[in-house]
Short mmCIF file of N, CA, C and O in Angstrom, two decimals:
data_model
loop_
_atom_site.label_atom_id
_atom_site.label_comp_id
_atom_site.label_asym_id
_atom_site.label_seq_id
_atom_site.Cartn_x
_atom_site.Cartn_y
_atom_site.Cartn_z
N UNK A 1 60.70 -137.51 -62.31
CA UNK A 1 60.93 -137.04 -60.96
C UNK A 1 59.71 -137.30 -60.07
O UNK A 1 59.83 -137.77 -58.97
N UNK A 2 58.54 -137.01 -60.61
CA UNK A 2 57.32 -137.17 -59.84
C UNK A 2 57.06 -138.63 -59.49
O UNK A 2 56.61 -138.95 -58.40
N UNK A 3 57.36 -139.55 -60.42
CA UNK A 3 57.15 -140.98 -60.17
C UNK A 3 58.04 -141.48 -59.04
O UNK A 3 57.66 -142.35 -58.28
N UNK A 4 59.25 -140.93 -58.92
CA UNK A 4 60.17 -141.37 -57.87
C UNK A 4 59.69 -140.94 -56.49
O UNK A 4 60.06 -141.51 -55.48
N UNK A 5 58.89 -139.92 -56.40
CA UNK A 5 58.39 -139.43 -55.11
C UNK A 5 57.12 -140.14 -54.66
O UNK A 5 56.83 -140.19 -53.47
N UNK A 6 56.38 -140.72 -55.58
CA UNK A 6 55.09 -141.32 -55.25
C UNK A 6 55.25 -142.55 -54.35
O UNK A 6 54.60 -142.64 -53.31
N UNK A 7 56.10 -143.47 -54.70
CA UNK A 7 56.25 -144.71 -53.91
C UNK A 7 56.75 -144.44 -52.50
O UNK A 7 56.19 -144.98 -51.55
N UNK A 8 57.79 -143.61 -52.30
CA UNK A 8 58.20 -143.33 -50.92
C UNK A 8 57.10 -142.65 -50.11
O UNK A 8 56.94 -142.92 -48.92
N UNK A 9 56.30 -141.81 -50.73
CA UNK A 9 55.21 -141.15 -50.02
C UNK A 9 54.14 -142.15 -49.61
O UNK A 9 53.62 -142.09 -48.51
N UNK A 10 53.82 -143.08 -50.50
CA UNK A 10 52.83 -144.12 -50.17
C UNK A 10 53.35 -144.99 -49.04
O UNK A 10 52.63 -145.29 -48.09
N UNK A 11 54.61 -145.39 -49.12
CA UNK A 11 55.20 -146.21 -48.07
C UNK A 11 55.18 -145.48 -46.73
O UNK A 11 54.84 -146.06 -45.70
N UNK A 12 55.51 -144.23 -46.72
CA UNK A 12 55.51 -143.43 -45.50
C UNK A 12 54.10 -143.31 -44.93
O UNK A 12 53.90 -143.44 -43.73
N UNK A 13 53.13 -143.10 -45.79
CA UNK A 13 51.74 -143.00 -45.37
C UNK A 13 51.27 -144.31 -44.75
O UNK A 13 50.67 -144.33 -43.69
N UNK A 14 51.55 -145.43 -45.41
CA UNK A 14 51.14 -146.74 -44.89
C UNK A 14 51.83 -147.05 -43.56
O UNK A 14 51.24 -147.60 -42.65
N UNK A 15 53.10 -146.73 -43.45
CA UNK A 15 53.82 -146.96 -42.19
C UNK A 15 53.20 -146.16 -41.06
O UNK A 15 52.97 -146.66 -39.97
N UNK A 16 52.89 -144.91 -41.32
CA UNK A 16 52.27 -144.06 -40.30
C UNK A 16 50.92 -144.58 -39.86
O UNK A 16 50.57 -144.56 -38.69
N UNK A 17 50.14 -145.10 -40.80
CA UNK A 17 48.82 -145.64 -40.47
C UNK A 17 48.94 -146.92 -39.67
O UNK A 17 48.21 -147.12 -38.72
N UNK A 18 49.88 -147.79 -40.00
CA UNK A 18 50.00 -149.07 -39.31
C UNK A 18 50.51 -148.90 -37.89
O UNK A 18 50.16 -149.64 -37.01
N UNK A 19 51.35 -147.90 -37.64
CA UNK A 19 51.88 -147.72 -36.30
C UNK A 19 50.87 -147.06 -35.37
O UNK A 19 51.02 -147.08 -34.17
N UNK A 20 49.81 -146.48 -35.93
CA UNK A 20 48.81 -145.81 -35.12
C UNK A 20 47.65 -146.72 -34.74
O UNK A 20 46.76 -146.34 -34.02
N UNK A 21 47.64 -147.95 -35.24
CA UNK A 21 46.55 -148.88 -34.96
C UNK A 21 46.70 -149.41 -33.54
O UNK A 21 47.75 -149.94 -33.17
N UNK A 22 45.66 -149.27 -32.70
CA UNK A 22 45.76 -149.76 -31.33
C UNK A 22 45.74 -151.28 -31.28
O UNK A 22 45.23 -151.94 -32.18
N UNK A 23 46.29 -151.84 -30.21
CA UNK A 23 46.30 -153.29 -30.02
C UNK A 23 44.87 -153.77 -29.84
O UNK A 23 44.05 -153.11 -29.22
N UNK A 24 44.58 -154.93 -30.37
CA UNK A 24 43.26 -155.53 -30.23
C UNK A 24 43.15 -156.13 -28.83
O UNK A 24 44.08 -156.76 -28.34
N UNK A 25 42.02 -155.93 -28.20
CA UNK A 25 41.80 -156.47 -26.86
C UNK A 25 41.76 -157.98 -26.91
O UNK A 25 41.25 -158.57 -27.86
N UNK A 26 42.31 -158.60 -25.89
CA UNK A 26 42.29 -160.06 -25.80
C UNK A 26 40.85 -160.52 -25.65
O UNK A 26 40.08 -159.92 -24.91
N UNK A 27 40.45 -161.61 -26.34
CA UNK A 27 39.06 -162.07 -26.24
C UNK A 27 38.71 -162.50 -24.81
O UNK A 27 37.60 -162.32 -24.37
N UNK A 28 39.66 -163.06 -24.08
CA UNK A 28 39.45 -163.45 -22.69
C UNK A 28 40.66 -162.94 -21.91
O UNK A 28 41.68 -163.61 -21.86
N UNK A 29 40.54 -161.76 -21.30
CA UNK A 29 41.71 -161.18 -20.65
C UNK A 29 42.19 -161.94 -19.43
O UNK A 29 43.32 -161.78 -19.00
N UNK A 30 41.37 -162.80 -18.85
CA UNK A 30 41.79 -163.54 -17.67
C UNK A 30 41.97 -162.61 -16.49
O UNK A 30 41.70 -161.42 -16.56
N UNK A 31 42.45 -163.14 -15.38
CA UNK A 31 42.61 -162.33 -14.18
C UNK A 31 43.77 -161.34 -14.31
O UNK A 31 44.68 -161.53 -15.12
N UNK A 32 43.73 -160.30 -13.49
CA UNK A 32 44.80 -159.31 -13.50
C UNK A 32 46.10 -159.92 -12.97
O UNK A 32 47.16 -159.72 -13.53
N UNK A 33 45.99 -160.68 -11.88
CA UNK A 33 47.15 -161.34 -11.27
C UNK A 33 46.84 -162.82 -11.14
O UNK A 33 45.74 -163.20 -10.74
N UNK A 34 47.80 -163.65 -11.50
CA UNK A 34 47.67 -165.10 -11.35
C UNK A 34 48.75 -165.56 -10.39
O UNK A 34 49.92 -165.23 -10.56
N UNK A 35 48.37 -166.32 -9.38
CA UNK A 35 49.34 -166.87 -8.43
C UNK A 35 49.82 -168.22 -8.96
O UNK A 35 49.11 -169.22 -8.89
N UNK A 36 51.01 -168.21 -9.52
CA UNK A 36 51.59 -169.42 -10.10
C UNK A 36 52.23 -170.26 -9.01
O UNK A 36 53.01 -169.75 -8.21
N UNK A 37 51.88 -171.53 -8.97
CA UNK A 37 52.43 -172.43 -7.97
C UNK A 37 53.70 -173.08 -8.51
O UNK A 37 53.69 -173.68 -9.56
N UNK A 38 54.76 -172.90 -7.77
CA UNK A 38 56.06 -173.47 -8.14
C UNK A 38 56.52 -174.32 -6.95
O UNK A 38 57.29 -173.86 -6.12
N UNK A 39 55.99 -175.54 -6.84
CA UNK A 39 56.29 -176.38 -5.68
C UNK A 39 55.63 -175.77 -4.46
O UNK A 39 54.43 -175.55 -4.45
N UNK A 40 56.42 -175.43 -3.44
CA UNK A 40 55.87 -174.79 -2.24
C UNK A 40 55.83 -173.28 -2.39
O UNK A 40 55.24 -172.58 -1.58
N UNK A 41 56.42 -172.76 -3.43
CA UNK A 41 56.49 -171.32 -3.66
C UNK A 41 55.31 -170.85 -4.51
O UNK A 41 54.83 -171.56 -5.39
N UNK A 42 54.80 -169.66 -4.22
CA UNK A 42 53.75 -169.04 -5.04
C UNK A 42 54.31 -167.76 -5.60
O UNK A 42 54.82 -166.90 -4.88
N UNK A 43 54.22 -167.62 -6.92
CA UNK A 43 54.75 -166.45 -7.60
C UNK A 43 53.59 -165.63 -8.16
O UNK A 43 52.87 -166.09 -9.05
N UNK A 44 53.34 -164.41 -7.62
CA UNK A 44 52.27 -163.58 -8.18
C UNK A 44 52.69 -163.04 -9.55
O UNK A 44 53.64 -162.28 -9.66
N UNK A 45 51.98 -163.48 -10.58
CA UNK A 45 52.31 -163.13 -11.97
C UNK A 45 51.37 -162.04 -12.44
O UNK A 45 50.14 -162.20 -12.41
N UNK A 46 51.90 -160.93 -12.88
CA UNK A 46 51.13 -159.78 -13.35
C UNK A 46 50.62 -160.05 -14.77
O UNK A 46 51.18 -159.56 -15.75
N UNK A 47 49.55 -160.83 -14.89
CA UNK A 47 49.04 -161.30 -16.17
C UNK A 47 48.64 -160.15 -17.11
O UNK A 47 49.07 -160.12 -18.26
N UNK A 48 47.83 -159.21 -16.64
CA UNK A 48 47.38 -158.12 -17.51
C UNK A 48 48.53 -157.25 -17.98
O UNK A 48 48.54 -156.78 -19.10
N UNK A 49 49.52 -157.03 -17.12
CA UNK A 49 50.69 -156.23 -17.50
C UNK A 49 51.42 -156.92 -18.65
O UNK A 49 51.81 -156.29 -19.64
N UNK A 50 51.59 -158.23 -18.54
CA UNK A 50 52.26 -158.98 -19.60
C UNK A 50 51.43 -158.98 -20.88
O UNK A 50 51.97 -158.88 -21.98
N UNK A 51 50.11 -159.09 -20.76
CA UNK A 51 49.25 -159.01 -21.95
C UNK A 51 49.46 -157.69 -22.67
O UNK A 51 49.60 -157.66 -23.89
N UNK A 52 49.45 -156.62 -21.90
CA UNK A 52 49.63 -155.29 -22.50
C UNK A 52 51.01 -155.17 -23.15
O UNK A 52 51.13 -154.70 -24.27
N UNK A 53 52.05 -155.63 -22.44
CA UNK A 53 53.42 -155.55 -22.98
C UNK A 53 53.58 -156.35 -24.26
O UNK A 53 54.38 -156.00 -25.13
N UNK A 54 52.80 -157.43 -24.41
CA UNK A 54 52.91 -158.29 -25.59
C UNK A 54 51.79 -158.03 -26.60
O UNK A 54 51.53 -158.86 -27.48
N UNK A 55 51.12 -156.88 -26.48
CA UNK A 55 50.05 -156.50 -27.41
C UNK A 55 48.97 -157.57 -27.56
O UNK A 55 48.48 -157.82 -28.66
N UNK A 56 48.65 -158.24 -26.48
CA UNK A 56 47.63 -159.30 -26.45
C UNK A 56 47.94 -160.43 -27.43
O UNK A 56 47.04 -161.08 -27.93
N UNK A 57 49.20 -160.66 -27.70
CA UNK A 57 49.61 -161.78 -28.55
C UNK A 57 49.90 -162.97 -27.62
O UNK A 57 51.04 -163.24 -27.25
N UNK A 58 48.83 -163.66 -27.27
CA UNK A 58 48.88 -164.71 -26.24
C UNK A 58 49.77 -165.89 -26.63
O UNK A 58 50.26 -166.61 -25.75
N UNK A 59 49.98 -166.10 -27.92
CA UNK A 59 50.74 -167.26 -28.38
C UNK A 59 52.19 -167.26 -27.88
O UNK A 59 52.84 -168.29 -27.93
N UNK A 60 52.68 -166.14 -27.37
CA UNK A 60 54.04 -166.11 -26.85
C UNK A 60 54.18 -167.06 -25.66
O UNK A 60 55.25 -167.62 -25.43
N UNK A 61 53.11 -167.23 -24.90
CA UNK A 61 53.14 -168.10 -23.72
C UNK A 61 52.19 -169.29 -23.86
O UNK A 61 52.50 -170.38 -23.42
N UNK A 62 51.03 -169.06 -24.45
CA UNK A 62 49.99 -170.09 -24.54
C UNK A 62 50.02 -170.77 -25.90
O UNK A 62 50.05 -170.10 -26.93
N UNK A 63 49.98 -172.10 -25.87
CA UNK A 63 49.95 -172.86 -27.13
C UNK A 63 48.54 -173.27 -27.50
O UNK A 63 48.30 -173.72 -28.59
N UNK A 64 47.60 -173.12 -26.56
CA UNK A 64 46.21 -173.51 -26.81
C UNK A 64 45.28 -172.35 -26.48
O UNK A 64 45.67 -171.43 -25.80
N UNK A 65 44.05 -172.47 -26.94
CA UNK A 65 43.04 -171.45 -26.69
C UNK A 65 42.56 -171.47 -25.23
O UNK A 65 42.04 -170.49 -24.74
N UNK A 66 42.73 -172.57 -24.53
CA UNK A 66 42.13 -172.74 -23.20
C UNK A 66 42.67 -171.78 -22.15
O UNK A 66 42.06 -171.61 -21.11
N UNK A 67 43.82 -171.19 -22.39
CA UNK A 67 44.40 -170.28 -21.41
C UNK A 67 45.39 -170.96 -20.49
O UNK A 67 46.11 -170.30 -19.76
N UNK A 68 45.45 -172.26 -20.52
CA UNK A 68 46.42 -172.99 -19.70
C UNK A 68 47.75 -173.05 -20.43
O UNK A 68 47.82 -172.99 -21.65
N UNK A 69 48.82 -173.17 -19.66
CA UNK A 69 50.15 -173.39 -20.25
C UNK A 69 50.48 -174.85 -20.03
O UNK A 69 50.51 -175.33 -18.89
N UNK A 70 50.68 -175.57 -21.12
CA UNK A 70 50.97 -177.00 -21.05
C UNK A 70 52.21 -177.29 -20.21
O UNK A 70 53.21 -176.57 -20.29
N UNK A 71 52.14 -178.34 -19.41
CA UNK A 71 53.28 -178.82 -18.61
C UNK A 71 53.87 -177.73 -17.72
O UNK A 71 55.09 -177.60 -17.62
N UNK A 72 53.01 -176.92 -17.08
CA UNK A 72 53.51 -175.84 -16.24
C UNK A 72 54.33 -176.40 -15.10
O UNK A 72 53.93 -177.33 -14.42
N UNK A 73 55.49 -175.87 -14.90
CA UNK A 73 56.38 -176.26 -13.83
C UNK A 73 57.69 -175.50 -13.97
O UNK A 73 57.80 -174.56 -14.76
N UNK A 74 58.67 -175.93 -13.21
CA UNK A 74 59.96 -175.24 -13.18
C UNK A 74 60.59 -175.12 -14.57
O UNK A 74 60.99 -174.03 -14.98
N UNK A 75 60.66 -176.21 -15.29
CA UNK A 75 61.32 -176.18 -16.60
C UNK A 75 60.60 -175.26 -17.59
O UNK A 75 61.23 -174.49 -18.31
N UNK A 76 59.27 -175.33 -17.60
CA UNK A 76 58.49 -174.48 -18.50
C UNK A 76 58.63 -173.01 -18.10
O UNK A 76 58.82 -172.14 -18.95
N UNK A 77 58.55 -172.73 -16.80
CA UNK A 77 58.69 -171.35 -16.32
C UNK A 77 60.05 -170.79 -16.68
O UNK A 77 60.16 -169.66 -17.16
N UNK A 78 61.08 -171.57 -16.46
CA UNK A 78 62.42 -171.10 -16.79
C UNK A 78 62.56 -170.85 -18.29
O UNK A 78 63.14 -169.85 -18.72
N UNK A 79 61.99 -171.74 -19.09
CA UNK A 79 62.10 -171.61 -20.55
C UNK A 79 61.33 -170.38 -21.05
O UNK A 79 61.86 -169.57 -21.82
N UNK A 80 60.08 -170.22 -20.60
CA UNK A 80 59.25 -169.11 -21.10
C UNK A 80 59.66 -167.79 -20.45
O UNK A 80 59.93 -166.80 -21.13
N UNK A 81 59.68 -167.75 -19.13
CA UNK A 81 59.85 -166.49 -18.41
C UNK A 81 61.27 -165.92 -18.54
O UNK A 81 61.44 -164.77 -18.94
N UNK A 82 62.25 -166.72 -18.20
CA UNK A 82 63.62 -166.21 -18.19
C UNK A 82 64.08 -165.82 -19.58
O UNK A 82 64.70 -164.77 -19.77
N UNK A 83 63.75 -166.62 -20.59
CA UNK A 83 64.21 -166.29 -21.94
C UNK A 83 63.59 -164.97 -22.42
O UNK A 83 64.27 -164.16 -23.04
N UNK A 84 62.33 -164.72 -22.10
CA UNK A 84 61.68 -163.48 -22.51
C UNK A 84 62.24 -162.30 -21.71
O UNK A 84 62.53 -161.24 -22.27
N UNK A 85 62.40 -162.47 -20.41
CA UNK A 85 62.97 -161.39 -19.59
C UNK A 85 64.38 -161.05 -20.05
O UNK A 85 64.76 -159.88 -20.14
N UNK A 86 65.14 -162.07 -20.38
CA UNK A 86 66.51 -161.86 -20.86
C UNK A 86 66.51 -161.15 -22.22
O UNK A 86 67.27 -160.22 -22.45
N UNK A 87 65.61 -161.56 -23.10
CA UNK A 87 65.52 -160.98 -24.44
C UNK A 87 65.20 -159.48 -24.38
O UNK A 87 65.81 -158.68 -25.07
N UNK A 88 64.24 -159.11 -23.53
CA UNK A 88 63.82 -157.71 -23.45
C UNK A 88 64.53 -156.94 -22.35
O UNK A 88 64.25 -155.77 -22.13
N UNK A 89 65.45 -157.61 -21.66
CA UNK A 89 66.23 -156.99 -20.59
C UNK A 89 65.32 -156.32 -19.55
O UNK A 89 65.56 -155.21 -19.09
N UNK A 90 64.23 -157.03 -19.21
CA UNK A 90 63.26 -156.56 -18.21
C UNK A 90 62.83 -157.75 -17.38
O UNK A 90 62.68 -158.85 -17.90
N UNK A 91 62.60 -157.52 -16.11
CA UNK A 91 62.08 -158.57 -15.24
C UNK A 91 63.19 -159.41 -14.66
O UNK A 91 64.36 -159.30 -15.05
N UNK A 92 62.83 -160.26 -13.70
CA UNK A 92 63.83 -161.08 -13.03
C UNK A 92 64.44 -162.15 -13.93
O UNK A 92 63.74 -162.79 -14.70
N UNK A 93 65.76 -162.31 -13.82
CA UNK A 93 66.45 -163.38 -14.54
C UNK A 93 67.39 -164.16 -13.62
O UNK A 93 67.87 -165.22 -13.98
N UNK A 94 67.65 -163.63 -12.44
CA UNK A 94 68.51 -164.30 -11.47
C UNK A 94 67.65 -165.11 -10.50
O UNK A 94 66.53 -164.71 -10.17
N UNK A 95 68.16 -166.22 -10.03
CA UNK A 95 67.40 -167.14 -9.16
C UNK A 95 66.73 -166.42 -7.99
O UNK A 95 65.53 -166.55 -7.77
N UNK A 96 67.51 -165.65 -7.23
CA UNK A 96 67.01 -165.03 -6.01
C UNK A 96 65.97 -163.94 -6.28
O UNK A 96 65.27 -163.51 -5.38
N UNK A 97 65.83 -163.49 -7.52
CA UNK A 97 64.83 -162.48 -7.83
C UNK A 97 63.41 -163.06 -7.78
O UNK A 97 62.46 -162.34 -7.49
N UNK A 98 63.25 -164.34 -8.03
CA UNK A 98 61.96 -165.01 -7.92
C UNK A 98 61.92 -165.92 -6.68
O UNK A 98 60.92 -165.98 -5.99
N UNK A 99 63.01 -166.62 -6.46
CA UNK A 99 63.08 -167.60 -5.37
C UNK A 99 63.55 -166.92 -4.10
O UNK A 99 64.72 -166.99 -3.75
N UNK A 100 62.59 -166.26 -3.43
CA UNK A 100 62.91 -165.55 -2.20
C UNK A 100 62.65 -166.46 -1.01
O UNK A 100 61.73 -167.26 -1.02
N UNK A 101 63.48 -166.31 0.03
CA UNK A 101 63.29 -167.14 1.22
C UNK A 101 62.24 -166.57 2.12
O UNK A 101 61.91 -165.46 2.14
#
């Protein structure tokens, strides 16, 4: 009986410890807001908010250490931004929500 209780208790203890670990700060947090150029349109991107929401896991958007997003433009923005907003059901996903006149 005692052996059957030990493993679940250890698992519960480890789970509790892992969920209490704070997110590691990004080595280079970059600016708080980045003005993304989309042709003639400028989209103010809340960079620090997104960092916090993604637990400083920069690889979701950045493929390199430099901080730049390769081939930034309409297609890349639609692929990265809309798919993530749609997945988490947060943020703009409709054209007019970003493309304001």
